[in-house]
C-alpha positions as a LaTeX table, in Angstrom:
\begin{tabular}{lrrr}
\hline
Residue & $x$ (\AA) & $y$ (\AA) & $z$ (\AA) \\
\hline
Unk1 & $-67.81$ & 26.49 & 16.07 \\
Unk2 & $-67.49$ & 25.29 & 12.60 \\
Unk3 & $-65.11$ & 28.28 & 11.89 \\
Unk4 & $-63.32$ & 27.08 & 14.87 \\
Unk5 & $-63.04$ & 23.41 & 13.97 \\
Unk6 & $-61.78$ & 24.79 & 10.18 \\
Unk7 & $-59.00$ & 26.81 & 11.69 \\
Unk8 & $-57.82$ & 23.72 & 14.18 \\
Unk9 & $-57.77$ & 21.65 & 10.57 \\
Unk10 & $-56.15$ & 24.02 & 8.72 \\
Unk11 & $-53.23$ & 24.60 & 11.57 \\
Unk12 & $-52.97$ & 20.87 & 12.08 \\
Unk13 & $-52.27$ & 20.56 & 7.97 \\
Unk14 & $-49.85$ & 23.28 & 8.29 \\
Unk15 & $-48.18$ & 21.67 & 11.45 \\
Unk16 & $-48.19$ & 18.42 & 9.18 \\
Unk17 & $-46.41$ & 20.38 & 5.98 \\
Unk18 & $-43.85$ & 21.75 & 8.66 \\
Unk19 & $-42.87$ & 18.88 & 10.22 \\
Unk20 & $-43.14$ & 16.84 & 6.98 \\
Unk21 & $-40.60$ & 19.44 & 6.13 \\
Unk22 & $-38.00$ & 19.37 & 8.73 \\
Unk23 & $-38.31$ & 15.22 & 8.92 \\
Unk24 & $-37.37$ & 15.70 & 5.32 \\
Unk25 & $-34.64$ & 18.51 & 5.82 \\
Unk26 & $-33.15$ & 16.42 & 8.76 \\
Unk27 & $-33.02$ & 13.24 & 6.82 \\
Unk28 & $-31.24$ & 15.26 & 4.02 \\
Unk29 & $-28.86$ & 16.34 & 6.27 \\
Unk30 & $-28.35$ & 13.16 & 8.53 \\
Unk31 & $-27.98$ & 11.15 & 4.74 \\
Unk32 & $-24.94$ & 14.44 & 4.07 \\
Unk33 & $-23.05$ & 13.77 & 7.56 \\
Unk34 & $-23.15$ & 9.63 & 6.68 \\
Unk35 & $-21.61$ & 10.61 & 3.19 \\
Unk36 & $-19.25$ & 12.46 & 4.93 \\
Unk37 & $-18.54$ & 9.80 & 7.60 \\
Unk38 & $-18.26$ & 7.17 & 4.99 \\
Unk39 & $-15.55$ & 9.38 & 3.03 \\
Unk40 & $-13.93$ & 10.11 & 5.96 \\
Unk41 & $-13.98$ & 6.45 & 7.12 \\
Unk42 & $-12.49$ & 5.35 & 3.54 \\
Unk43 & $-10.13$ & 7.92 & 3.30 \\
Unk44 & $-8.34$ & 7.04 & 6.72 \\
Unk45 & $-8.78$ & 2.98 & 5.81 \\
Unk46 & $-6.87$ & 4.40 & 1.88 \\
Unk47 & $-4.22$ & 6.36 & 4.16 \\
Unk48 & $-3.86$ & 3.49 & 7.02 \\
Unk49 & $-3.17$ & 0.62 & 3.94 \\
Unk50 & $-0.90$ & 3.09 & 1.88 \\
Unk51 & 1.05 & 3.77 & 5.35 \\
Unk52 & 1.21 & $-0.37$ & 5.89 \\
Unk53 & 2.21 & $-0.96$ & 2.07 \\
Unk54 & 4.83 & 1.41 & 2.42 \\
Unk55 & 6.54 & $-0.02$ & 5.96 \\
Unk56 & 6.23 & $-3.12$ & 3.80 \\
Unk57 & 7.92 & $-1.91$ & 0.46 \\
Unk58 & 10.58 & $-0.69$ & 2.82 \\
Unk59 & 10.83 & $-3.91$ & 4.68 \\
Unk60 & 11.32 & $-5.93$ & 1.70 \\
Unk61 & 13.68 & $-3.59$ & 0.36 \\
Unk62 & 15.37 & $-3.59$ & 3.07 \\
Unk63 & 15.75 & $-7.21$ & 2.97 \\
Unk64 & 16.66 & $-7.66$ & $-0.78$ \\
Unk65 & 19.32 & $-5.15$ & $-0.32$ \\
Unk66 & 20.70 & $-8.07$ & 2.58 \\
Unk67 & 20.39 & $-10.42$ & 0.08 \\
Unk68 & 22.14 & $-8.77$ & $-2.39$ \\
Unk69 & 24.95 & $-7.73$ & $-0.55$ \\
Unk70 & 25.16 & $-11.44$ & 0.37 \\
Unk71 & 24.83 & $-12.53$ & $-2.99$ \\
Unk72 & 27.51 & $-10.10$ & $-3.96$ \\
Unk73 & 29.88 & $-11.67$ & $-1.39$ \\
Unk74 & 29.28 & $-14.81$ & $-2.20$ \\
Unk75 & 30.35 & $-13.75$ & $-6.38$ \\
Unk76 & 33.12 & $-12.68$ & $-4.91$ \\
Unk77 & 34.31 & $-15.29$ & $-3.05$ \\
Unk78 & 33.84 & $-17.66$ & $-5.65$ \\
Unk79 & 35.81 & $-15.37$ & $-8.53$ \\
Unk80 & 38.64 & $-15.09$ & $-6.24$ \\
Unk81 & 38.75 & $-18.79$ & $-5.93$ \\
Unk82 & 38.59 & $-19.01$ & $-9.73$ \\
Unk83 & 41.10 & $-16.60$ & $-9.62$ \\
Unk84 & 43.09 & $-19.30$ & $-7.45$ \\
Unk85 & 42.41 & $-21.87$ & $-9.38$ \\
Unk86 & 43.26 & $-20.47$ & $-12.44$ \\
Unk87 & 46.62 & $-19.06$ & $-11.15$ \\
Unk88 & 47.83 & $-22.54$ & $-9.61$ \\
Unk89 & 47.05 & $-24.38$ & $-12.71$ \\
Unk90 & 48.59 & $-21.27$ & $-15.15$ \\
Unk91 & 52.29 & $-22.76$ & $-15.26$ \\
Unk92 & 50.60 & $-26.42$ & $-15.67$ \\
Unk93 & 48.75 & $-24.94$ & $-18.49$ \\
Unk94 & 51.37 & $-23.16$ & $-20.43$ \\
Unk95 & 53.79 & $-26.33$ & $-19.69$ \\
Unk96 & 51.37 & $-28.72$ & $-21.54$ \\
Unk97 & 50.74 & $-26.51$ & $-24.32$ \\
Unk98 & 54.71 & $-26.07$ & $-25.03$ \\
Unk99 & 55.09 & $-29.95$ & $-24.70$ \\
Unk100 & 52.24 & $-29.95$ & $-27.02$ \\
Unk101 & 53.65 & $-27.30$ & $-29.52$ \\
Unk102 & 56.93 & $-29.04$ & $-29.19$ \\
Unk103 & 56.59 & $-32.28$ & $-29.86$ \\
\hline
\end{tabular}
C-alpha cells in the first residue's frame, strides 16, 4: 500500500510539473498574441492618423492654393489700376516738369 500511495505522489508531482508547464507555455504564448495585438492595434491607429494628416495636408493645400490665386488677382487688379493711375497723370507729369525746366 505504501508503494501504492508513493506512486499516486509521485504521478500527482508529475501531473503538477506538467501542468505547471503548459500554464506557463500558454501564458507565454497568450503574453506573444497581446504583443502582437498591441502592434497590430498601433500600427492601424499610425496608418489611420497618417491617412487623416494627409486628407488634411491636402485640404489645406487645397485651400492656400484658393487663397493664392485670390491673392494673385487681387495684385493684379491693383497694378493695373496703378497702371491707370500712372498713365492718366503721365502727360500732367511731364507738363509740370517742362514748366519746371522752363522757367
Amino acid at each position: 500500500m505504501a508503494k501504492d500511495i508513493m506512486k499516486a505522489i509521485f504521478e500527482a508531482e508529475e501531473e503538477c510539473k506538467t501542468r505547471e508547464a503548459q500554464a506557463k507555455a500558454k501564458a507565454s504564448q497568450d503574453a506573444q498574441n497581446a504583443k502582437a495585438e498591441a502592434k497590430k492595434l498601433i500600427d492601424e491607429a499610425k496608418a489611420q492618423a497618417n491617412a487623416e494628416a494627409e486628407l488634411l495636408f491636402e485640404e489645406l493645400k487645397k485651400e492656400g492654393a484658393e487663397e493664392l490665386e485670390q491673392s494673385i488677382k487681387t495684385a493684379r487688379e491693383q497694378c493695373a489700376e496703378i497702371s491707370k493711375r500712372a498713365e492718366e497723370n503721365r502727360s500732367k507729369v511731364i507738363e509740370a516738369v517742362v514748366e519746371k525746366l522752363t522757367s
